[in-house]
Short mmCIF file of C-alpha atoms (C1' of nucleotides) in Angstrom, two decimals:
data_model
loop_
_atom_site.label_atom_id
_atom_site.label_comp_id
_atom_site.label_asym_id
_atom_site.label_seq_id
_atom_site.Cartn_x
_atom_site.Cartn_y
_atom_site.Cartn_z
CA MET A 25 12.24 47.82 -49.48
CA SER A 26 11.84 47.29 -53.21
CA PHE A 27 13.72 45.91 -56.21
CA THR A 28 14.29 47.59 -59.53
CA TYR A 29 15.20 46.02 -62.86
CA ARG A 30 16.04 47.44 -66.27
CA TYR A 31 13.39 45.26 -67.98
CA ALA A 32 9.99 44.16 -66.71
CA ARG A 33 9.94 40.60 -65.36
CA PRO A 34 7.13 38.08 -65.24
CA ALA A 35 6.51 36.82 -61.72
CA LEU A 36 7.47 33.21 -61.01
CA THR A 37 5.39 30.87 -58.89
CA VAL A 38 5.20 27.17 -58.10
CA ASP A 39 2.02 25.11 -57.76
CA ALA A 40 1.69 21.58 -56.47
CA VAL A 41 -0.77 18.86 -57.45
CA VAL A 42 -0.71 16.47 -54.49
CA PHE A 43 -2.50 13.18 -55.13
CA GLY A 44 -3.55 11.10 -52.17
CA LEU A 45 -5.34 7.82 -51.67
CA ASP A 46 -7.56 6.87 -48.77
CA ASP A 47 -9.69 3.75 -48.47
CA GLU A 48 -11.93 4.72 -51.30
CA ASP A 49 -10.87 7.30 -53.77
CA LEU A 50 -8.05 9.11 -55.41
CA LYS A 51 -8.00 12.64 -54.03
CA VAL A 52 -6.19 15.90 -54.52
CA LEU A 53 -5.11 18.40 -51.91
CA LEU A 54 -6.64 21.86 -52.38
CA ILE A 55 -6.65 25.07 -50.40
CA GLU A 56 -9.32 27.68 -50.06
CA ARG A 57 -7.81 31.02 -50.96
CA ALA A 58 -7.75 33.58 -48.16
CA GLY A 59 -6.70 36.54 -50.33
CA GLU A 60 -7.47 38.12 -53.65
CA PRO A 61 -7.74 37.26 -56.46
CA PHE A 62 -10.19 34.34 -56.30
CA ARG A 63 -10.74 34.83 -52.56
CA GLY A 64 -12.81 31.96 -51.25
CA ALA A 65 -12.20 29.78 -54.30
CA TRP A 66 -10.39 26.46 -54.13
CA ALA A 67 -6.94 26.27 -55.71
CA LEU A 68 -3.77 24.23 -55.85
CA PRO A 69 -1.33 25.09 -53.06
CA GLY A 70 1.51 27.26 -54.34
CA GLY A 71 3.11 30.67 -54.27
CA PHE A 72 5.98 32.88 -55.28
CA VAL A 73 9.53 31.64 -55.70
CA ASN A 74 12.05 33.57 -53.65
CA VAL A 75 15.23 34.85 -55.17
CA ASP A 76 18.08 32.38 -54.72
CA GLU A 77 15.64 29.65 -53.82
CA ASP A 78 15.64 26.40 -55.76
CA ILE A 79 12.28 25.86 -57.48
CA GLU A 80 11.81 22.40 -56.00
CA THR A 81 12.54 23.81 -52.55
CA ALA A 82 9.99 26.53 -53.20
CA ALA A 83 7.35 23.91 -54.06
CA ARG A 84 8.02 22.02 -50.82
CA ARG A 85 8.05 25.22 -48.78
CA GLU A 86 4.76 26.50 -50.15
CA LEU A 87 3.17 23.14 -49.60
CA GLU A 88 4.23 23.06 -46.00
CA GLU A 89 3.33 26.70 -45.38
CA GLU A 90 -0.15 26.41 -46.83
CA THR A 91 -1.19 22.90 -45.89
CA GLY A 92 1.17 21.71 -43.17
CA LEU A 93 2.20 18.82 -45.41
CA ARG A 94 5.87 17.89 -45.13
CA LEU A 95 7.26 16.08 -48.12
CA ALA A 96 10.85 15.69 -47.00
CA ASP A 97 11.49 12.38 -48.73
CA LEU A 98 8.34 11.72 -50.69
CA TYR A 99 7.65 11.48 -54.37
CA LEU A 100 7.72 14.94 -55.96
CA GLU A 101 8.31 15.51 -59.64
CA GLN A 102 8.22 18.49 -61.94
CA LEU A 103 5.15 18.49 -64.17
CA TYR A 104 5.13 21.38 -66.60
CA THR A 105 5.58 25.12 -66.66
CA PHE A 106 2.52 27.19 -67.50
CA GLY A 107 3.26 30.63 -68.88
CA THR A 108 0.36 31.82 -71.01
CA PRO A 109 -0.31 35.52 -70.44
CA GLY A 110 -3.67 36.06 -68.77
CA ARG A 111 -3.57 32.97 -66.57
CA ASP A 112 -3.35 35.32 -63.58
CA PRO A 113 -5.60 38.41 -63.71
CA ARG A 114 -3.08 40.60 -61.86
CA GLU A 115 -0.10 40.40 -64.15
CA HIS A 116 2.00 37.96 -66.16
CA VAL A 117 2.74 35.07 -63.82
CA VAL A 118 4.63 31.99 -64.95
CA SER A 119 4.05 28.93 -62.82
CA CYS A 120 6.21 25.86 -62.56
CA ALA A 121 3.86 23.04 -61.56
CA TRP A 122 4.86 19.90 -59.62
CA TYR A 123 3.02 16.78 -58.67
CA ALA A 124 3.38 14.62 -55.60
CA LEU A 125 2.01 11.31 -54.37
CA VAL A 126 1.24 10.63 -50.71
CA ASN A 127 -0.66 8.18 -48.58
CA ILE A 128 -3.36 10.33 -46.97
CA ARG A 129 -3.42 8.37 -43.70
CA ASP A 130 0.27 9.03 -43.03
CA HIS A 131 -0.21 12.79 -43.10
CA THR A 132 -2.48 15.38 -41.62
CA VAL A 133 -3.19 18.61 -43.37
CA GLN A 134 -4.24 21.94 -41.93
CA ALA A 135 -4.65 25.35 -43.42
CA ALA A 136 -1.94 27.91 -42.72
CA THR A 137 -0.51 31.02 -44.40
CA ASP A 138 -2.64 32.43 -47.21
CA ALA A 139 -5.14 29.57 -46.95
CA ALA A 140 -8.52 29.65 -45.23
CA ALA A 141 -8.75 25.87 -45.42
CA ALA A 142 -6.88 22.85 -46.77
CA ALA A 143 -8.71 19.67 -47.69
CA TRP A 144 -8.62 16.50 -49.77
CA TRP A 145 -11.10 16.53 -52.62
CA PRO A 146 -12.08 13.40 -54.55
CA LEU A 147 -11.18 13.68 -58.23
CA LYS A 148 -14.68 12.59 -59.13
CA ASP A 149 -16.27 15.59 -57.47
CA LEU A 150 -14.14 18.69 -57.64
CA PRO A 151 -15.07 22.32 -57.01
CA THR A 152 -14.41 25.01 -59.60
CA LEU A 153 -10.75 25.88 -59.35
CA ALA A 154 -9.05 29.28 -59.39
CA PHE A 155 -6.74 30.47 -62.20
CA ASP A 156 -5.95 27.75 -64.77
CA HIS A 157 -5.63 25.15 -62.03
CA ALA A 158 -8.23 22.85 -63.57
CA ARG A 159 -5.96 22.59 -66.61
CA ILE A 160 -2.87 21.96 -64.47
CA LEU A 161 -4.70 19.21 -62.63
CA GLU A 162 -5.76 17.65 -65.91
CA VAL A 163 -2.17 17.59 -67.16
CA ALA A 164 -1.09 16.02 -63.87
CA ARG A 165 -3.70 13.26 -64.18
CA GLU A 166 -2.56 12.44 -67.71
CA ARG A 167 1.04 12.29 -66.58
CA LEU A 168 0.23 10.08 -63.62
CA ARG A 169 -1.86 7.74 -65.77
CA GLY A 170 0.96 7.45 -68.28
CA LYS A 171 3.85 7.13 -65.87
CA VAL A 172 2.38 4.56 -63.51
CA ARG A 173 2.52 2.02 -66.34
CA TYR A 174 6.29 1.97 -66.61
CA ARG A 175 7.50 3.23 -63.23
CA PRO A 176 6.57 1.89 -59.79
CA ILE A 177 5.47 5.28 -58.49
CA GLY A 178 2.04 4.14 -57.32
CA PHE A 179 3.47 2.64 -54.14
CA ALA A 180 3.90 6.13 -52.72
CA LEU A 181 0.12 6.31 -52.50
CA LEU A 182 -0.15 3.17 -50.36
CA PRO A 183 0.83 2.49 -46.76
CA GLU A 184 4.18 0.81 -46.30
CA ARG A 185 2.55 -2.62 -46.10
CA PHE A 186 -0.39 -3.35 -48.35
CA THR A 187 -2.40 -6.23 -49.77
CA LEU A 188 -2.39 -7.21 -53.42
CA SER A 189 -6.06 -6.30 -53.57
CA GLN A 190 -5.24 -2.76 -52.45
CA LEU A 191 -2.52 -2.58 -55.07
CA GLN A 192 -4.86 -3.84 -57.76
CA HIS A 193 -7.52 -1.34 -56.71
CA LEU A 194 -4.91 1.42 -56.94
CA TYR A 195 -3.93 0.44 -60.49
CA GLU A 196 -7.55 0.19 -61.53
CA THR A 197 -8.15 3.68 -60.16
CA LEU A 198 -5.09 5.20 -61.83
CA LEU A 199 -5.54 3.44 -65.16
CA GLU A 200 -9.29 3.98 -65.10
CA ARG A 201 -10.00 0.45 -66.26
CA PRO A 202 -10.52 -2.96 -64.66
CA VAL A 203 -7.62 -5.39 -64.36
CA ASP A 204 -7.73 -9.22 -64.25
CA LYS A 205 -7.02 -10.41 -60.73
CA ARG A 206 -4.98 -13.51 -61.47
CA ASN A 207 -2.92 -11.96 -64.23
CA PHE A 208 -2.27 -8.87 -62.12
CA ARG A 209 -1.00 -10.85 -59.13
CA LYS A 210 1.14 -13.08 -61.33
CA LYS A 211 2.76 -10.14 -63.05
CA MET A 212 3.33 -7.99 -59.98
CA LEU A 213 5.02 -10.81 -58.11
CA ALA A 214 7.04 -11.77 -61.17
CA LEU A 215 8.49 -8.24 -61.31
CA GLY A 216 10.46 -9.13 -58.19
CA PHE A 217 10.21 -5.93 -56.18
CA VAL A 218 6.87 -6.54 -54.49
CA VAL A 219 7.77 -8.83 -51.61
CA ASP A 220 5.81 -10.76 -49.03
CA THR A 221 6.31 -9.48 -45.48
CA GLY A 222 5.12 -12.79 -44.02
CA ASP A 223 2.37 -11.01 -42.07
CA THR A 224 -1.34 -10.78 -42.70
CA GLU A 225 -4.05 -8.23 -42.07
CA THR A 226 -5.71 -8.12 -38.67
CA ASP A 227 -9.15 -6.97 -37.57
CA VAL A 228 -10.88 -7.51 -40.85
CA PRO A 229 -14.29 -9.22 -40.96
CA ARG A 230 -13.22 -11.76 -43.57
CA ARG A 231 -10.27 -13.91 -44.52
CA PRO A 232 -7.16 -11.76 -43.86
CA ALA A 233 -4.87 -11.07 -46.81
CA ARG A 234 -1.10 -11.29 -46.90
CA LEU A 235 0.78 -8.03 -46.56
CA TYR A 236 3.42 -7.06 -49.11
CA ARG A 237 5.85 -4.19 -49.37
CA PHE A 238 7.65 -2.38 -52.20
CA ASP A 239 11.36 -3.21 -52.13
CA GLU A 240 12.90 -0.07 -53.55
CA ALA A 241 16.49 -1.29 -53.33
CA ARG A 242 15.56 -4.35 -55.37
CA TYR A 243 13.78 -2.17 -57.90
CA ARG A 244 16.84 0.03 -58.38
CA GLU A 245 18.98 -3.04 -58.85
CA LEU A 246 16.68 -4.39 -61.56
CA GLU A 247 16.57 -0.99 -63.19
CA ARG A 248 20.37 -0.91 -63.39
CA GLU A 249 20.30 -4.32 -65.03
CA GLY A 250 18.17 -2.79 -67.78
CA PHE A 251 14.87 -4.45 -67.00
CA GLU A 252 11.68 -2.64 -67.95
CA MET A 253 8.31 -2.92 -66.32
CA TRP A 254 5.08 -2.45 -68.24
CA VAL A 255 1.67 -2.80 -66.69
CA MET B 29 12.97 53.15 -68.03
CA SER B 30 12.95 50.66 -65.21
CA PHE B 31 10.59 48.40 -63.27
CA THR B 32 10.20 48.16 -59.52
CA TYR B 33 8.69 45.33 -57.49
CA ARG B 34 7.98 44.87 -53.81
CA TYR B 35 9.87 41.55 -53.69
CA ALA B 36 12.96 40.49 -55.60
CA ARG B 37 12.23 38.33 -58.64
CA PRO B 38 14.33 35.65 -60.28
CA ALA B 39 14.87 36.34 -63.98
CA LEU B 40 13.11 34.03 -66.42
CA THR B 41 14.69 32.74 -69.61
CA VAL B 42 14.02 30.10 -72.25
CA ASP B 43 16.62 27.83 -73.86
CA ALA B 44 16.15 25.56 -76.86
CA VAL B 45 17.79 22.24 -77.66
CA VAL B 46 17.36 21.86 -81.41
CA PHE B 47 18.24 18.42 -82.73
CA GLY B 48 18.95 18.02 -86.41
CA LEU B 49 19.94 15.18 -88.68
CA ASP B 50 22.07 15.37 -91.80
CA ASP B 51 23.38 12.46 -93.83
CA GLU B 52 25.57 11.20 -91.09
CA ASP B 53 25.00 12.29 -87.56
CA LEU B 54 22.58 13.58 -85.03
CA LYS B 55 23.51 17.19 -84.33
CA VAL B 56 22.51 20.03 -82.07
CA LEU B 57 22.29 23.72 -82.88
CA LEU B 58 24.58 25.91 -80.76
CA ILE B 59 25.51 29.56 -80.74
CA GLU B 60 28.76 31.19 -79.83
CA ARG B 61 28.08 33.79 -77.18
CA ALA B 62 28.84 37.37 -78.18
CA GLY B 63 28.39 38.89 -74.71
CA GLU B 64 29.30 38.22 -71.12
CA PRO B 65 29.15 35.98 -69.23
CA PHE B 66 30.80 33.08 -71.06
CA ARG B 67 31.72 35.33 -74.01
CA GLY B 68 33.11 33.16 -76.80
CA ALA B 69 31.76 29.94 -75.33
CA TRP B 70 29.19 27.78 -77.10
CA ALA B 71 25.72 27.64 -75.62
CA LEU B 72 22.13 26.70 -76.37
CA PRO B 73 20.18 29.45 -78.09
CA GLY B 74 17.89 31.26 -75.66
CA GLY B 75 17.18 34.45 -73.78
CA PHE B 76 14.88 36.42 -71.56
CA VAL B 77 11.11 36.07 -71.60
CA ASN B 78 9.30 39.35 -72.13
CA VAL B 79 6.42 40.37 -69.93
CA ASP B 80 3.10 39.31 -71.43
CA GLU B 81 4.85 36.96 -73.80
CA ASP B 82 3.91 33.29 -73.87
CA ILE B 83 6.90 31.13 -72.97
CA GLU B 84 6.61 28.99 -76.09
CA THR B 85 6.50 32.14 -78.20
CA ALA B 86 9.59 33.36 -76.38
CA ALA B 87 11.43 30.13 -77.23
CA ARG B 88 10.55 30.47 -80.93
CA ARG B 89 11.46 34.17 -80.96
CA GLU B 90 14.85 33.66 -79.35
CA LEU B 91 15.60 30.83 -81.72
CA GLU B 92 14.83 32.93 -84.73
CA GLU B 93 16.65 35.99 -83.39
CA GLU B 94 19.83 34.13 -82.57
CA THR B 95 20.04 31.51 -85.30
CA GLY B 96 17.68 32.57 -88.08
CA LEU B 97 15.79 29.28 -87.64
CA ARG B 98 12.04 29.60 -88.10
CA LEU B 99 10.04 26.89 -86.44
CA ALA B 100 6.55 28.05 -87.33
CA ASP B 101 4.99 24.61 -87.59
CA LEU B 102 7.73 22.26 -86.51
CA TYR B 103 8.05 19.94 -83.57
CA LEU B 104 8.73 21.93 -80.38
CA GLU B 105 8.03 20.61 -76.92
CA GLN B 106 8.68 21.78 -73.41
CA LEU B 107 11.48 19.84 -71.75
CA TYR B 108 12.04 20.89 -68.15
CA THR B 109 12.51 24.02 -66.09
CA PHE B 110 15.91 24.49 -64.49
CA GLY B 111 15.97 26.73 -61.45
CA THR B 112 18.90 25.85 -59.23
CA PRO B 113 20.52 28.99 -57.79
CA GLY B 114 24.01 29.48 -59.16
CA ARG B 115 23.33 28.16 -62.64
CA ASP B 116 23.89 31.71 -63.91
CA PRO B 117 26.81 33.60 -62.33
CA ARG B 118 25.05 36.97 -62.56
CA GLU B 119 21.97 36.34 -60.50
CA HIS B 120 19.19 33.81 -59.95
CA VAL B 121 17.93 32.88 -63.41
CA VAL B 122 15.26 30.25 -63.94
CA SER B 123 15.22 28.75 -67.41
CA CYS B 124 12.39 26.93 -69.11
CA ALA B 125 14.04 24.59 -71.62
CA TRP B 126 12.45 23.33 -74.84
CA TYR B 127 13.52 20.84 -77.45
CA ALA B 128 12.87 20.78 -81.16
CA LEU B 129 13.48 18.41 -84.06
CA VAL B 130 14.32 19.58 -87.57
CA ASN B 131 15.71 18.24 -90.79
CA ILE B 132 18.96 20.17 -91.22
CA ARG B 133 18.78 20.28 -95.02
CA ASP B 134 15.44 22.10 -94.97
CA HIS B 135 16.82 25.01 -92.98
CA THR B 136 19.74 27.33 -93.01
CA VAL B 137 21.09 28.88 -89.88
CA GLN B 138 23.04 32.07 -89.41
CA ALA B 139 24.18 33.96 -86.37
CA ALA B 140 22.23 37.06 -85.41
CA THR B 141 21.48 39.07 -82.24
CA ASP B 142 23.69 38.20 -79.27
CA ALA B 143 25.42 35.41 -81.15
CA ALA B 144 28.83 35.54 -82.81
CA ALA B 145 28.10 32.31 -84.66
CA ALA B 146 25.47 29.60 -84.99
CA ALA B 147 26.38 26.07 -86.02
CA TRP B 148 25.37 22.43 -85.96
CA TRP B 149 27.56 20.33 -83.69
CA PRO B 150 27.59 16.54 -83.77
CA LEU B 151 26.53 15.06 -80.45
CA LYS B 152 29.58 12.83 -80.52
CA ASP B 153 31.97 15.74 -80.44
CA LEU B 154 30.66 18.70 -78.50
CA PRO B 155 32.50 21.75 -77.20
CA THR B 156 32.35 22.71 -73.53
CA LEU B 157 29.04 24.46 -73.02
CA ALA B 158 28.22 27.62 -71.07
CA PHE B 159 26.08 27.68 -67.89
CA ASP B 160 24.45 24.29 -67.10
CA HIS B 161 23.71 23.72 -70.77
CA ALA B 162 25.54 20.39 -70.86
CA ARG B 163 23.07 19.14 -68.28
CA ILE B 164 20.08 20.52 -70.21
CA LEU B 165 21.31 18.81 -73.35
CA GLU B 166 21.71 15.54 -71.47
CA VAL B 167 18.12 15.73 -70.20
CA ALA B 168 16.94 16.46 -73.73
CA ARG B 169 18.76 13.41 -75.11
CA GLU B 170 17.19 11.17 -72.48
CA ARG B 171 13.76 12.54 -73.26
CA LEU B 172 14.23 12.10 -76.98
CA ARG B 173 15.50 8.54 -76.53
CA GLY B 174 12.51 7.70 -74.37
CA LYS B 175 9.83 9.42 -76.39
CA VAL B 176 10.80 8.20 -79.82
CA ARG B 177 9.83 4.69 -78.74
CA TYR B 178 6.15 5.45 -78.30
CA ARG B 179 5.53 8.53 -80.42
CA PRO B 180 6.37 9.02 -84.10
CA ILE B 181 8.36 12.19 -83.50
CA GLY B 182 11.49 11.04 -85.30
CA PHE B 183 9.98 11.81 -88.70
CA ALA B 184 10.51 15.52 -88.05
CA LEU B 185 14.24 14.84 -88.40
CA LEU B 186 13.90 13.33 -91.88
CA PRO B 187 13.06 14.88 -95.24
CA GLU B 188 9.44 14.54 -96.28
CA ARG B 189 10.20 11.44 -98.35
CA PHE B 190 12.70 8.95 -97.02
CA THR B 191 13.83 5.36 -97.45
CA LEU B 192 13.30 2.68 -94.84
CA SER B 193 17.06 2.46 -94.48
CA GLN B 194 17.21 6.12 -93.54
CA LEU B 195 14.45 5.58 -91.03
CA GLN B 196 16.21 2.58 -89.55
CA HIS B 197 19.46 4.51 -89.33
CA LEU B 198 17.59 7.28 -87.50
CA TYR B 199 16.13 4.89 -84.95
CA GLU B 200 19.51 3.25 -84.42
CA THR B 201 21.03 6.67 -83.81
CA LEU B 202 18.33 7.79 -81.41
CA LEU B 203 18.08 4.51 -79.51
CA GLU B 204 21.85 4.06 -79.53
CA ARG B 205 21.59 0.40 -80.44
CA PRO B 206 21.39 -1.68 -83.61
CA VAL B 207 18.01 -2.78 -84.96
CA ASP B 208 17.20 -5.88 -87.02
CA LYS B 209 16.48 -4.87 -90.59
CA ARG B 210 13.69 -7.31 -91.43
CA ASN B 211 11.88 -6.91 -88.14
CA PHE B 212 12.17 -3.13 -88.30
CA ARG B 213 10.66 -2.91 -91.78
CA LYS B 214 7.90 -5.36 -90.90
CA LYS B 215 6.91 -3.43 -87.80
CA MET B 216 7.11 0.06 -89.31
CA LEU B 217 4.93 -0.88 -92.26
CA ALA B 218 2.51 -2.76 -89.99
CA LEU B 219 1.95 0.42 -87.96
CA GLY B 220 0.09 1.79 -90.94
CA PHE B 221 1.24 5.40 -90.99
CA VAL B 222 4.43 4.96 -92.99
CA VAL B 223 3.23 4.80 -96.56
CA ASP B 224 4.86 4.07 -99.90
CA THR B 225 4.95 7.09 -102.23
CA GLY B 226 5.42 4.85 -105.27
CA ASP B 227 8.66 6.64 -106.17
CA THR B 228 12.26 5.57 -105.76
CA GLU B 229 15.55 7.31 -105.14
CA THR B 230 17.46 8.74 -108.07
CA ASP B 231 21.16 9.38 -108.64
CA VAL B 232 22.44 6.77 -106.24
CA PRO B 233 25.30 4.45 -107.27
CA ARG B 234 23.42 1.29 -106.26
CA ARG B 235 19.95 -0.20 -106.39
CA PRO B 236 17.54 2.69 -105.65
CA ALA B 237 15.25 2.32 -102.65
CA ARG B 238 11.54 3.04 -102.44
CA LEU B 239 10.56 6.36 -100.90
CA TYR B 240 8.06 6.48 -98.05
CA ARG B 241 6.39 9.29 -96.18
CA PHE B 242 4.87 9.75 -92.72
CA ASP B 243 1.08 10.00 -92.97
CA GLU B 244 0.24 12.22 -90.02
CA ALA B 245 -3.51 12.21 -90.60
CA ARG B 246 -3.48 8.42 -90.54
CA TYR B 247 -1.44 8.45 -87.35
CA ARG B 248 -3.91 10.75 -85.60
CA GLU B 249 -6.75 8.52 -86.67
CA LEU B 250 -5.06 5.43 -85.24
CA GLU B 251 -4.25 7.34 -82.06
CA ARG B 252 -7.93 8.23 -81.62
CA GLU B 253 -8.79 4.55 -82.00
CA GLY B 254 -6.58 3.86 -79.00
CA PHE B 255 -3.73 2.10 -80.74
CA GLU B 256 -0.28 2.28 -79.18
CA MET B 257 3.04 2.08 -80.95
CA TRP B 258 6.11 0.68 -79.27
CA VAL B 259 9.48 0.35 -81.02
"C1'" DG C 12 29.27 -6.48 -122.36
"C1'" DC C 13 30.47 -8.58 -118.30
"C1'" DC C 14 31.76 -8.68 -113.75
"C1'" DA C 15 32.20 -6.83 -109.23
"C1'" DC C 16 30.34 -4.07 -105.82
"C1'" DT C 17 26.81 -2.08 -102.98
"C1'" DT C 18 22.59 -1.64 -100.79
"C1'" DA C 19 17.47 -3.05 -101.25
"C1'" DG C 20 14.36 -6.20 -100.18
"C1'" DT C 21 12.16 -10.50 -98.44
"C1'" DG C 22 9.91 -15.18 -94.95
"C1'" DT C 23 9.91 -18.57 -91.42
"C1'" DA C 24 10.24 -20.86 -87.04
"C1'" DC C 25 10.51 -20.67 -82.16
"C1'" DG C 26 9.72 -19.09 -77.54
"C1'" DC C 27 7.68 -16.00 -74.42
"C1'" DA C 28 4.34 -12.97 -72.66
"C1'" DT C 29 -0.39 -11.72 -72.57
"C1'" DA C 30 -5.23 -12.55 -72.04
"C1'" DA C 31 -9.20 -15.13 -70.99
"C1'" DC C 32 -11.44 -17.62 -67.65
"C1'" DA C 33 -14.06 -20.06 -62.40
"C1'" DC C 34 -13.63 -22.36 -58.47
"C1'" DT C 35 -11.89 -23.45 -53.55
"C1'" DA C 36 -9.98 -21.53 -49.00
"C1'" DA C 37 -10.17 -19.04 -44.83
"C1'" DG C 38 -11.78 -16.23 -41.41
"C1'" DC C 39 -15.73 -13.62 -39.19
"C1'" DA C 40 -20.53 -12.82 -37.83
"C1'" DT C 41 -24.85 -14.48 -36.67
"C1'" DA D 19 -23.30 -24.76 -37.97
"C1'" DT D 20 -24.22 -21.85 -41.63
"C1'" DG D 21 -23.71 -18.04 -44.54
"C1'" DC D 22 -21.13 -14.13 -46.03
"C1'" DT D 23 -17.14 -11.96 -47.88
"C1'" DT D 24 -12.84 -11.51 -49.85
"C1'" DA D 25 -8.29 -14.19 -50.58
"C1'" DG D 26 -5.99 -16.98 -53.33
"C1'" DT D 27 -4.82 -20.12 -57.19
"C1'" DG D 28 -3.43 -22.69 -62.88
"C1'" DT D 29 -4.08 -23.77 -67.57
"C1'" DT D 30 -4.71 -22.93 -72.31
"C1'" DA D 31 -4.70 -20.38 -76.66
"C1'" DT D 32 -3.05 -16.76 -79.23
"C1'" DG D 33 -0.27 -13.06 -80.81
"C1'" DC D 34 4.12 -10.74 -80.78
"C1'" DG D 35 8.93 -10.24 -80.67
"C1'" DT D 36 13.17 -12.15 -82.03
"C1'" DA D 37 16.61 -14.50 -84.46
"C1'" DC D 38 18.46 -15.38 -88.70
"C1'" DA D 39 20.71 -15.45 -94.55
"C1'" DC D 40 20.00 -15.20 -99.11
"C1'" DT D 41 18.41 -13.10 -103.75
"C1'" DA D 42 17.41 -8.71 -106.50
"C1'" DA D 43 18.54 -4.58 -108.75
"C1'" DG D 44 21.10 -0.99 -110.08
"C1'" DT D 45 25.92 1.45 -110.82
"C1'" DG D 46 30.66 1.73 -112.19
"C1'" DG D 47 34.90 -0.15 -113.84
"C1'" DC D 48 37.32 -2.90 -116.87
#
DNA sequence: GCCACTTAGTGTACGCATAACACTAAGCAT
DNA sequence: ATGCTTAGTGTTATGCGTACACTAAGTGGC
């Protein structure tokens, strides 16, 4: 079967930049390409958009197909569309890139269709990426760094219950600068949507910290009232 | 001549939301469609991306072809890519939308290819738009409202030399709220990139105001030094 | 020439948010 | 019991945003 059009069409793909956090570092989910071009190179998960398929759906589908990662209700946002001729050696391919935030420990990844491997790579120590994926990743990092300051998106990277130290460490990682401990705690709690669960950590070889959670309903309420956060 | 592919491909288009300011209102550039579908309806200028054509180039080309507007060195930025099936009644069409800012008095527009007419419409009083263009326009307005607060993009809507009252009126229009005159002037001048030309208005039936200009080189310098504006 | 009209242009005081800064508390391991 | 490690806490100074009302300068009409 084949499809014929009166004018030539660029191909349309989606690519996903999935950021994840484990105990130490901020990481990104990459696949090792099983086919040409760039066979054996690491790349962002992604692939062709089907006809009559929504582009966001395509991003989720490719992610699940290639890495086993299901993002049914997690943070996924459109990043930018890259359409410079030459970015794919085969032909003119336009790619709509997305970025997602997940807590690594809540998900397991495994290579599937079109991927020889799927793995989390620390941002500090990345392999050479296929296509223009290094550029896409760079744009995603800039966007994340900018957006985390005025939207509470960072919580998607943490487990449901977290300590204020974990939260502070997250912000320091994303903003790439140190943050004052007392001022940070004061401000976060003053925002009103980071709430104490009443529980504390267990099995830690030190004084256990209180556990907090992100109250999304409360955040939406504040947002409706016109409040603005700024970290 | 025709083109055949192994898998069906969505079509790829670009659409442009061009904002313009005249003496009174914020306006948007629309074309009246000359062909089906939606013949006779008003729509955003746009059209199909050619193979091996950069998507930004395609946006500029379509704009010039349909409205005569040349945007060689003016503010044009990618907005969002819309790819929900059904947004075009013919087939699955994915559209990469862009937005631009121009000073209406510096440009003339005239209908050309595929357009029966091209005209500036005030945002307050828009016709029903073709396709999902009302939605695209809404997203563009949100983006503009958000971005103008931390980037000096509004100057692209003004003539090269402008009064502080014009600038204030612009911000009030974009932000959709009133602004205190003394505080606004104090802050704008303190930013350091709005500079006095030394001249004043002529031919106005009242006290003439000083004329200022946006010093882009100075802005870039401040940006490099890590300063942040916030209006 | 004078008066009325219109928009330009200017300064201060108060309150709040940010930023800087160091010690005690609690639990675990040895 | 002691030492180690991270949790947790308050005050002060400064800068920034906000609120607010009158005088200045030019034009046009009478």
